[in-house]
mmCIF file of C-alpha atoms in Angstrom:
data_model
loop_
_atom_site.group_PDB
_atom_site.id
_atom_site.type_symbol
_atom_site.label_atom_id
_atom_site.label_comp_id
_atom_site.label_asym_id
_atom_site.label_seq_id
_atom_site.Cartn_x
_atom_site.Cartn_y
_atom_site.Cartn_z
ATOM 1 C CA UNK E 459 0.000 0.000 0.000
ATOM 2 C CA UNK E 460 2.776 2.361 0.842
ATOM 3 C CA UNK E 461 4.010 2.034 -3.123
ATOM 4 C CA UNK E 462 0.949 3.224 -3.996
ATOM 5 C CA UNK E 463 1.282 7.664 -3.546
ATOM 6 C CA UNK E 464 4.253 7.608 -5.273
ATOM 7 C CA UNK E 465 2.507 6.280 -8.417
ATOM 8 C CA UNK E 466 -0.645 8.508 -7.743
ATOM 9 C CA UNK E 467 1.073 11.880 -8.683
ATOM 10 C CA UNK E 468 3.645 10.868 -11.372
ATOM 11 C CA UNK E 469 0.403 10.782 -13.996
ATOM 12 C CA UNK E 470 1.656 11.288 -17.535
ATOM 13 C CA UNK E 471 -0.119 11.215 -20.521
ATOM 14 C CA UNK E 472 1.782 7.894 -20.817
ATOM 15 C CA UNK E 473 0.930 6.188 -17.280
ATOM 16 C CA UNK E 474 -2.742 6.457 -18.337
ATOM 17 C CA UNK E 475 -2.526 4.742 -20.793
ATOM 18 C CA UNK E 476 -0.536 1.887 -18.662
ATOM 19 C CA UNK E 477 -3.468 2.286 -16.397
ATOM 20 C CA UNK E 478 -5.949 1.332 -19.247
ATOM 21 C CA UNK E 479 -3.757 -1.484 -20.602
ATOM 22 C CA UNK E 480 -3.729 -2.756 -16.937
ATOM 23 C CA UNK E 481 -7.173 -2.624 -16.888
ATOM 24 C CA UNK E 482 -7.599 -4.685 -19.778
ATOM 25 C CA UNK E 483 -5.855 -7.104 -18.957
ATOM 26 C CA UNK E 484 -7.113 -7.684 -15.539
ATOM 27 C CA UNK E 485 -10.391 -7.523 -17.240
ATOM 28 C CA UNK E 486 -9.683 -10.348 -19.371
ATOM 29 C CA UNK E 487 -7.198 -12.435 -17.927
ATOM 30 C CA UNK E 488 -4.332 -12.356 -20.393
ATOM 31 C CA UNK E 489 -2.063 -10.429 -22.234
ATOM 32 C CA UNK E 490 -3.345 -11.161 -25.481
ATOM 33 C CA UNK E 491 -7.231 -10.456 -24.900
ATOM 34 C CA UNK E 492 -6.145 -7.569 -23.078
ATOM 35 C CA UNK E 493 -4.480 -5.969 -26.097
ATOM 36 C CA UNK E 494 -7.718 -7.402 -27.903
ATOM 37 C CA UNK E 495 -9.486 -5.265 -25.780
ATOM 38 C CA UNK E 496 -7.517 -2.296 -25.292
ATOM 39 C CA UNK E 497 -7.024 -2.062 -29.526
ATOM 40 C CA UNK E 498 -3.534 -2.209 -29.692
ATOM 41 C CA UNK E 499 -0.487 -4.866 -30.440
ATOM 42 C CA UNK E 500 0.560 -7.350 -27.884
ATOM 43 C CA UNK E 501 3.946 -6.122 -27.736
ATOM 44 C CA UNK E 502 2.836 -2.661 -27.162
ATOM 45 C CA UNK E 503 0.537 -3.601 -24.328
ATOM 46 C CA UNK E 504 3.745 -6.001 -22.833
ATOM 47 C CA UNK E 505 5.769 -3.424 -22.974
ATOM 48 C CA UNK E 506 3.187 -0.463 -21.277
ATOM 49 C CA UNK E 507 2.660 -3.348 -18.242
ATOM 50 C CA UNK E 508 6.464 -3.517 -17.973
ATOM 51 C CA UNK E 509 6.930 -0.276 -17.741
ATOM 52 C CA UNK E 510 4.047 0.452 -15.138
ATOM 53 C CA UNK E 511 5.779 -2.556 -12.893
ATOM 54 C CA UNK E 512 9.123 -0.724 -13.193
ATOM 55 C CA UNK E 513 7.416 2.582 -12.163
ATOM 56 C CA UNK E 514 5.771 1.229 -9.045
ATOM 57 C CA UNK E 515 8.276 -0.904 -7.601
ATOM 58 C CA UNK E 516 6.144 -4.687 -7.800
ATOM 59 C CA UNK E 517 4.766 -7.236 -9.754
ATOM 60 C CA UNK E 518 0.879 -6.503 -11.061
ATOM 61 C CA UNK E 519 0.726 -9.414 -12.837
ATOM 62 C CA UNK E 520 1.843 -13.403 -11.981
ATOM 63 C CA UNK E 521 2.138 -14.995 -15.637
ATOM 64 C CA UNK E 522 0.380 -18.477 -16.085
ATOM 65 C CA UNK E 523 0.671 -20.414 -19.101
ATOM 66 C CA UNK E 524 -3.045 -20.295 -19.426
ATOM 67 C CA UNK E 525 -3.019 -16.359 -18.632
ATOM 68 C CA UNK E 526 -2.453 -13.978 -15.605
ATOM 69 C CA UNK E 527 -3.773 -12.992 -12.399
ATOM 70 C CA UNK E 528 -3.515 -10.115 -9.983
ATOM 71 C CA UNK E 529 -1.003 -10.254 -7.449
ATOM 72 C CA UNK E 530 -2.536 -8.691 -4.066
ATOM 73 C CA UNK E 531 0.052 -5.730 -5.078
ATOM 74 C CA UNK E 532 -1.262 -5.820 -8.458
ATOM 75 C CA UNK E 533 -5.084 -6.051 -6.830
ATOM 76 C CA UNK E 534 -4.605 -2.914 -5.289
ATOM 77 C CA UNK E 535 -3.388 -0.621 -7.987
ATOM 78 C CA UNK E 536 -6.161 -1.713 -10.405
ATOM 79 C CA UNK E 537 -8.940 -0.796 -7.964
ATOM 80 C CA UNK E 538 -6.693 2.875 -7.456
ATOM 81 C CA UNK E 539 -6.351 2.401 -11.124
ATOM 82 C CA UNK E 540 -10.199 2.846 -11.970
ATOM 83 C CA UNK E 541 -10.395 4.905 -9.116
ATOM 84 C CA UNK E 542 -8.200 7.297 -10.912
ATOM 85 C CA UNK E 543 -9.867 7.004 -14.454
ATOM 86 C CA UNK E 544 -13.051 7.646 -13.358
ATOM 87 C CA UNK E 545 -12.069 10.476 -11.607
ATOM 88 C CA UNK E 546 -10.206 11.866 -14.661
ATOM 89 C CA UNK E 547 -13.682 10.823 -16.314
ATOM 90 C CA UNK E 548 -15.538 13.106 -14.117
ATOM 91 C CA UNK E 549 -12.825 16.578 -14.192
ATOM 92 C CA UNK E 550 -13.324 16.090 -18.010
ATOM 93 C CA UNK E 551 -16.987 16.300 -17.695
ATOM 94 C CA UNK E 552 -17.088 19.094 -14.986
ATOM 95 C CA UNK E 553 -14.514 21.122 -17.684
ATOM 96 C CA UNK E 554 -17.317 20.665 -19.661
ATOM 97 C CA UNK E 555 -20.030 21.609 -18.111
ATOM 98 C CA UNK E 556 -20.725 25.438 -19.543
ATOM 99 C CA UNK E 557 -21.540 23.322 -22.943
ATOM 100 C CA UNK E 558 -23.304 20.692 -21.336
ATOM 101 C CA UNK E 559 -26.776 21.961 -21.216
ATOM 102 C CA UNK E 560 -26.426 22.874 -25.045
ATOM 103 C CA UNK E 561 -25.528 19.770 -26.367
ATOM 104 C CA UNK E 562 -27.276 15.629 -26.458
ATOM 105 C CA UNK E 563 -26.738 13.394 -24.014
ATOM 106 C CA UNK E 564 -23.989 10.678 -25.073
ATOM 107 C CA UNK E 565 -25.123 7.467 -24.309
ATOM 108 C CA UNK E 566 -24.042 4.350 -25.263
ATOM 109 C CA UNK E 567 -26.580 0.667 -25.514
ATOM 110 C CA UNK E 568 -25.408 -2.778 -25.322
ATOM 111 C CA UNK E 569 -26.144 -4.636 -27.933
ATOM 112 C CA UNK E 570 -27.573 -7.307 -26.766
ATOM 113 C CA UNK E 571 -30.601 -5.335 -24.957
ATOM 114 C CA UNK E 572 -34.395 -5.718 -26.232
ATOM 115 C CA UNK E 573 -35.177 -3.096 -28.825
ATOM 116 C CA UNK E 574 -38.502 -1.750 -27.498
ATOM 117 C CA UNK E 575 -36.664 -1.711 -24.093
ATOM 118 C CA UNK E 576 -33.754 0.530 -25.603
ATOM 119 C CA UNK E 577 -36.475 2.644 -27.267
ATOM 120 C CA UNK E 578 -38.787 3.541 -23.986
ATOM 121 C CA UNK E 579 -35.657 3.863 -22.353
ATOM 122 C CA UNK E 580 -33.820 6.632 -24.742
ATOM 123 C CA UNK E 581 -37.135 8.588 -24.444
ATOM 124 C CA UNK E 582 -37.634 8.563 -20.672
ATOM 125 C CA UNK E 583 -34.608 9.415 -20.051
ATOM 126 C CA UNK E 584 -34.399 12.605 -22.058
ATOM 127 C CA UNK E 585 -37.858 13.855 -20.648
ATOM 128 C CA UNK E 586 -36.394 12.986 -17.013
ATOM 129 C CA UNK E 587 -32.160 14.394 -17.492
ATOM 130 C CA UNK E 588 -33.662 17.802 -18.693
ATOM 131 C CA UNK E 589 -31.178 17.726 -21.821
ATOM 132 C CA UNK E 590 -32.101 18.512 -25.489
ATOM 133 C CA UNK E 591 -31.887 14.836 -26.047
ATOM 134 C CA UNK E 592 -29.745 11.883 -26.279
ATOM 135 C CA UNK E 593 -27.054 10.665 -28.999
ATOM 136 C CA UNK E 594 -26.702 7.009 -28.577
ATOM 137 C CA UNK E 595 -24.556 4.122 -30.198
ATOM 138 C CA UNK E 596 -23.692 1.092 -29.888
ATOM 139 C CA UNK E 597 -21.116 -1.479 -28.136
ATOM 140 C CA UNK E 598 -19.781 -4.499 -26.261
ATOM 141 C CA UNK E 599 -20.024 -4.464 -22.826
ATOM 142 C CA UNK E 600 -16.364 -4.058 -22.308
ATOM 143 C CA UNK E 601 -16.008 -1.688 -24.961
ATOM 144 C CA UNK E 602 -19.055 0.820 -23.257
ATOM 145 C CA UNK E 603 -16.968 0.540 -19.439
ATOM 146 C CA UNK E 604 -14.242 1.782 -21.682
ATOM 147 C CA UNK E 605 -15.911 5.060 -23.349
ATOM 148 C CA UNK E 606 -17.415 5.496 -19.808
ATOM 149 C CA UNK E 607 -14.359 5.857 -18.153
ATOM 150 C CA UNK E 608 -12.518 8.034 -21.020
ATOM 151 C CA UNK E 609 -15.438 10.506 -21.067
ATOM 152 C CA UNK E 610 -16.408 9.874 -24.386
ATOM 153 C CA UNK E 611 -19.813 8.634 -23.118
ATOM 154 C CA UNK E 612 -22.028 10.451 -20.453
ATOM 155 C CA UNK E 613 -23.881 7.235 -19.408
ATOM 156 C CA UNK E 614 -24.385 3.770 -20.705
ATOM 157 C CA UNK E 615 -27.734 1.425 -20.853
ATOM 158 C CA UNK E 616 -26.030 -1.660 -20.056
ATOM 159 C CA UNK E 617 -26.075 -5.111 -18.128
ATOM 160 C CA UNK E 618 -24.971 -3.857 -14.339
ATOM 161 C CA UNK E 619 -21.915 -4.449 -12.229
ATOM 162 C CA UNK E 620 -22.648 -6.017 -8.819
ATOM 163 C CA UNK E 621 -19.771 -3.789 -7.529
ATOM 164 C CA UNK E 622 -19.450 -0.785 -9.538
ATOM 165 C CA UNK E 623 -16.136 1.026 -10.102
ATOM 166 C CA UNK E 624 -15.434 3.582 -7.597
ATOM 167 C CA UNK E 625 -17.652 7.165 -8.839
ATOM 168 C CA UNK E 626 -19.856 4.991 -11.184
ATOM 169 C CA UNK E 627 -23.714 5.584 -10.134
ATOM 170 C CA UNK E 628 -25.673 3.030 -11.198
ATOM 171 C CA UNK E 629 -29.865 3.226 -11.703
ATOM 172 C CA UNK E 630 -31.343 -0.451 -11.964
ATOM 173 C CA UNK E 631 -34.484 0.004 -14.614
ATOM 174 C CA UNK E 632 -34.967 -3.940 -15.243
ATOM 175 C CA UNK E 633 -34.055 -7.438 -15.035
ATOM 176 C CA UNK E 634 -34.068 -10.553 -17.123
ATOM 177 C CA UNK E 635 -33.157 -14.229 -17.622
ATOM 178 C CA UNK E 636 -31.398 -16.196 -20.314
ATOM 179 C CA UNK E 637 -33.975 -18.621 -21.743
ATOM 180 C CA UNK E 638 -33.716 -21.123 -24.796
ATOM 181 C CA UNK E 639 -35.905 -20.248 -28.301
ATOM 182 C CA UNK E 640 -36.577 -23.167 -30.210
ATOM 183 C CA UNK E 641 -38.755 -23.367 -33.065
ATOM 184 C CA UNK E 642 -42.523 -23.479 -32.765
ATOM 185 C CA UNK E 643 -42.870 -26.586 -34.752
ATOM 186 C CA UNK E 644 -40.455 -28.417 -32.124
ATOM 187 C CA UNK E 645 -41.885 -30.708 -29.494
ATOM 188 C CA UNK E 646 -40.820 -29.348 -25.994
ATOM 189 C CA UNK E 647 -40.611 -32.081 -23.024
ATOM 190 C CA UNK E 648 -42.304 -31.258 -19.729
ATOM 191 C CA UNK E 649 -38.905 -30.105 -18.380
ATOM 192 C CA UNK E 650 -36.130 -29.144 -20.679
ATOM 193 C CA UNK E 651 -32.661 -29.748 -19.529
ATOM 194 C CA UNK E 652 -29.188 -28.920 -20.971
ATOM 195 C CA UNK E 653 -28.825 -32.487 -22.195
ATOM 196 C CA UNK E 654 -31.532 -31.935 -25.013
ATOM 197 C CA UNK E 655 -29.427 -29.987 -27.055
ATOM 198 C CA UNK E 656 -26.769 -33.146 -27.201
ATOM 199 C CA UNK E 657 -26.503 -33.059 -31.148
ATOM 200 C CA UNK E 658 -29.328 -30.846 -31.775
ATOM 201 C CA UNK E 659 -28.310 -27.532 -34.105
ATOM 202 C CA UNK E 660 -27.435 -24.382 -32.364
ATOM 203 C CA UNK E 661 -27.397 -20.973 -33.077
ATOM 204 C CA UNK E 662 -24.675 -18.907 -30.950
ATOM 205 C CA UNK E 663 -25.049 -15.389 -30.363
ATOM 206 C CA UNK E 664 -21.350 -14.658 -29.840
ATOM 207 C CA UNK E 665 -21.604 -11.206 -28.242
ATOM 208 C CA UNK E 666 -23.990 -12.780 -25.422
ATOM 209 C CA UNK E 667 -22.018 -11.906 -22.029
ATOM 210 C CA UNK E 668 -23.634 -15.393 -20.991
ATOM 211 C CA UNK E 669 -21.931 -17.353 -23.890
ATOM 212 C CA UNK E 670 -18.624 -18.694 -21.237
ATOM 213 C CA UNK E 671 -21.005 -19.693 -18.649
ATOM 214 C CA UNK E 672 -23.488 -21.147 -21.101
ATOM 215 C CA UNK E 673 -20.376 -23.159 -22.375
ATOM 216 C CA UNK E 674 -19.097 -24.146 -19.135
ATOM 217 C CA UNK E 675 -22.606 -25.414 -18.687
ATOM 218 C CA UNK E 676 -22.307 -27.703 -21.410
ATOM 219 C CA UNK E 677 -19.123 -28.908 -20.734
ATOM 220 C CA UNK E 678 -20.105 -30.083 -17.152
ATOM 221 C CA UNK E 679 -23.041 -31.624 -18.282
ATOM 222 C CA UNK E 680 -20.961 -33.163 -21.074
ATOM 223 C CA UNK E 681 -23.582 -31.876 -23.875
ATOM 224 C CA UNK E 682 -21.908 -31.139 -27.394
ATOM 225 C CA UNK E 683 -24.538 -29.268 -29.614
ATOM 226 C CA UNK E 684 -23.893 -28.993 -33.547
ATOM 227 C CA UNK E 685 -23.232 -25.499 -33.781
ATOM 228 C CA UNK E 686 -25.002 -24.305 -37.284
ATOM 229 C CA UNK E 687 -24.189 -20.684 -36.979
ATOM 230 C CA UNK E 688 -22.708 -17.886 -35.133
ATOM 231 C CA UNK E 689 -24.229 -14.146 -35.598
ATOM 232 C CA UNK E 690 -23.687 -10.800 -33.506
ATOM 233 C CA UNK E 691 -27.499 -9.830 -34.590
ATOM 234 C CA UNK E 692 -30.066 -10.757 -32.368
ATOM 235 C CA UNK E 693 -32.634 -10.343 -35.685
ATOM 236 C CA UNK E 694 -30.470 -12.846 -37.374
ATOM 237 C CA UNK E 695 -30.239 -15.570 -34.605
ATOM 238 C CA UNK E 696 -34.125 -15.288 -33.583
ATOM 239 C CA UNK E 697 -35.427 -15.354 -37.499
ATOM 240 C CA UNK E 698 -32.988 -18.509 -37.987
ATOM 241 C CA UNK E 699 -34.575 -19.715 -34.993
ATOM 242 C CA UNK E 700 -38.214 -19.639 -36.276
ATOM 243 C CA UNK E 701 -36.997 -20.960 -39.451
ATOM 244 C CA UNK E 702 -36.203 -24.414 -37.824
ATOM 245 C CA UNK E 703 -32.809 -24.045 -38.094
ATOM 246 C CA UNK E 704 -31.945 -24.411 -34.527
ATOM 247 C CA UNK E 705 -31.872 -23.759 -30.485
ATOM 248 C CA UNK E 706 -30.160 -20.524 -29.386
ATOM 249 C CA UNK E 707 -29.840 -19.155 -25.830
ATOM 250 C CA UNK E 708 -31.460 -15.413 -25.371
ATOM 251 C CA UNK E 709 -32.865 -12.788 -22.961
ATOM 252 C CA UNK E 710 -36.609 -13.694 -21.924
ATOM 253 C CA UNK E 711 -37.127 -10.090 -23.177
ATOM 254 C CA UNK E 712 -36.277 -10.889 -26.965
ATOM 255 C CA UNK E 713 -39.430 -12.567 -28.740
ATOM 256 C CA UNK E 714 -39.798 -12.977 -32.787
ATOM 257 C CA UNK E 715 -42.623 -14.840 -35.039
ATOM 258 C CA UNK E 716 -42.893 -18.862 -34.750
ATOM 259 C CA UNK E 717 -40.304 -18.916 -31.984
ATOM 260 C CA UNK E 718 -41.023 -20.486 -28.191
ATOM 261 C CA UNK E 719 -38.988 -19.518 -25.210
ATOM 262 C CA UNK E 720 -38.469 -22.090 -22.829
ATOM 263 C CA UNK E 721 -36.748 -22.068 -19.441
ATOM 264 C CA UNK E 722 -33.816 -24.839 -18.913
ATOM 265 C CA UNK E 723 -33.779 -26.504 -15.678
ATOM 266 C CA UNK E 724 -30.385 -26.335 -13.759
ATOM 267 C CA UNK E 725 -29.855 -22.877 -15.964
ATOM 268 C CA UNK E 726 -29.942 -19.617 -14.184
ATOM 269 C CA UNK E 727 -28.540 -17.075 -15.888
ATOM 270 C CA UNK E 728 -29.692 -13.752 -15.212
ATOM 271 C CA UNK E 729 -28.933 -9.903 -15.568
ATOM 272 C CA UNK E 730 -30.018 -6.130 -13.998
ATOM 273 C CA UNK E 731 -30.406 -3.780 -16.693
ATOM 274 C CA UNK E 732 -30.269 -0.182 -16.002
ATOM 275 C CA UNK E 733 -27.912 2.858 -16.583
ATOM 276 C CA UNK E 734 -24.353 3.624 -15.556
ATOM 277 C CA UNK E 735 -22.926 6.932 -15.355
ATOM 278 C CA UNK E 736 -19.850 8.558 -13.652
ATOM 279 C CA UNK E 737 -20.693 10.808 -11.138
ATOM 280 C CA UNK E 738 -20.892 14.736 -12.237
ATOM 281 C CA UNK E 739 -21.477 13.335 -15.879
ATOM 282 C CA UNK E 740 -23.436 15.982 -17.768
ATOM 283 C CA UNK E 741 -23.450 18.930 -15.609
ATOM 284 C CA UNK E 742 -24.590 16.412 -12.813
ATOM 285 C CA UNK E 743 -27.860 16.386 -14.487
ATOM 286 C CA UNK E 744 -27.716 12.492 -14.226
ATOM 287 C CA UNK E 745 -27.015 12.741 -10.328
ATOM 288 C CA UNK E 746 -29.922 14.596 -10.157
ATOM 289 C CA UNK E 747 -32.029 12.165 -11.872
ATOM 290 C CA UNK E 748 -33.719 10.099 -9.052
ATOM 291 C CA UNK E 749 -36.110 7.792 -11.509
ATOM 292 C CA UNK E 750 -36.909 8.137 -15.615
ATOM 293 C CA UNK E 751 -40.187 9.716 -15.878
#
């Protein structure tokens, strides 16, 4: 702990950058998805983590074959680490703020939310912020945490952390499962398990947050599904659904023509949906915001 002031004001331009990389790979548990992540080389990334190390005096990182983890050093100065970003996050806003009440709120959607739910959302929460309106787009989950904590985004509508960052306010708006669509024309058994997929087709929806633990699920219950196609579009994976062309796993909040949702037994996979925002974002007009009207 006593390392960690003498890395809090030696802040270049550089270091936050390090930060971020750090980040990123804590995030996803090796070098390589971390650089993935972070949208840069491998190399670059290696040499940014060395660099950090050097500057504070420990290890961050223990390398694994099969990845990295946190030393407790390492622990520590990732939770400063965000602590610092978003704070950065929030001066950048505040610098902001003369403009703030003259311009959209920036918000950024996960992709993998229902549309109507997205839609209803967007317009509450421009009666209830007291802004001229919002300017959304689209992104990953990890990719969203990241505009968040540059700034580039005032809020996201997202799939919430049980522990937040430090400074990121959180307002839960929903909540909902991951279910299984099958066809209409399929027979469904009283109680569908994981082992009815065992060589039945599959669509994957590879930008579902779910799809490891769905996988892990399978593994355990030694199922091995015939995987028929993989799509980032929800449209694309539900109308191949109620073509016959397979199972896929989904929100319960999702629904498309001749396509069942059933609940798996054993399976509980669920989410709370609702915005994230760095406190002060937007002239604090967020932190005002006690419910969307």
């Amino acid at each position: 702990m006593a390392q960690l002031p003498r890395y809090r004001y030696r802040l270049s331009h550089m270091d936050i950058k390090q930060l971020r990389y750090a980040i990123a790979v804590a995030e996803a548990g090796s070098f390589s998805a971390g650089a993935r992540q972070a949208f840069v080389t491998q190399p670059t990334l290696s040499a940014a983590i060395a660099a950090l190390e050097a500057d504070v005096g420990f290890k961050v990182f223990d390398r694994h074959p099969r990845g990295v983890v946190l030393t407790p050093q390492g622990s520590r100065l990732i939770a400063h680490a965000r602590s610092v970003l978003s704070e950065l996050a929030a001066m950048k806003t505040l610098a902001r703020s003369p403009a703030v009440q003259r311009r959209r709120l920036r918000v950024g959607l996960l992709a993998t939310l229902a549309p109507q739910f997205v839609a209803d959302t967007i317009a509450a929460l421009t009666r209830s912020a007291g802004l001229p309106g919002c300017q959304t787009e689209d992104g990953s989950l990890s990719a969203l945490r990241r505009r968040l904590a540059s700034g580039r985004l005032d809020a996201i509508l997202t799939s919430l952390e049980a522990q937040p960052a430090p400074g990121v306010c959180q307002l839960e708006l929903a909540a909902d499962s991951q279910v299984l669509a099958l066809p209409e024309a399929w027979e469904v058994p009283a109680q569908v398990t994981p082992a009815m997929l065992h060589g039945q087709t599959l669509i994957v929806r590879i930008h579902c947050e779910f799809l490891q633990a769905a996988s892990r699920i399978l593994d355990e219950c030694r199922v091995a599904p015939i995987v028929v196609a993989r799509t980032e579009s929800d449209a694309h994976a539900m109308a191949m659904v109620g073509a016959g062309l397979g199972a896929c796993l989904v929100p319960d909040s999702l629904s498309a023509p001749r396509v069942k949702l059933v609940q798996v037994q054993q399976v509980r996979l669920q989410r709370r949906l609702g915005l994230e925002w760095i406190k002060g974002a937007a002239g604090g007009a967020l932190d005002r915001m006690q419910r969307l009207a």
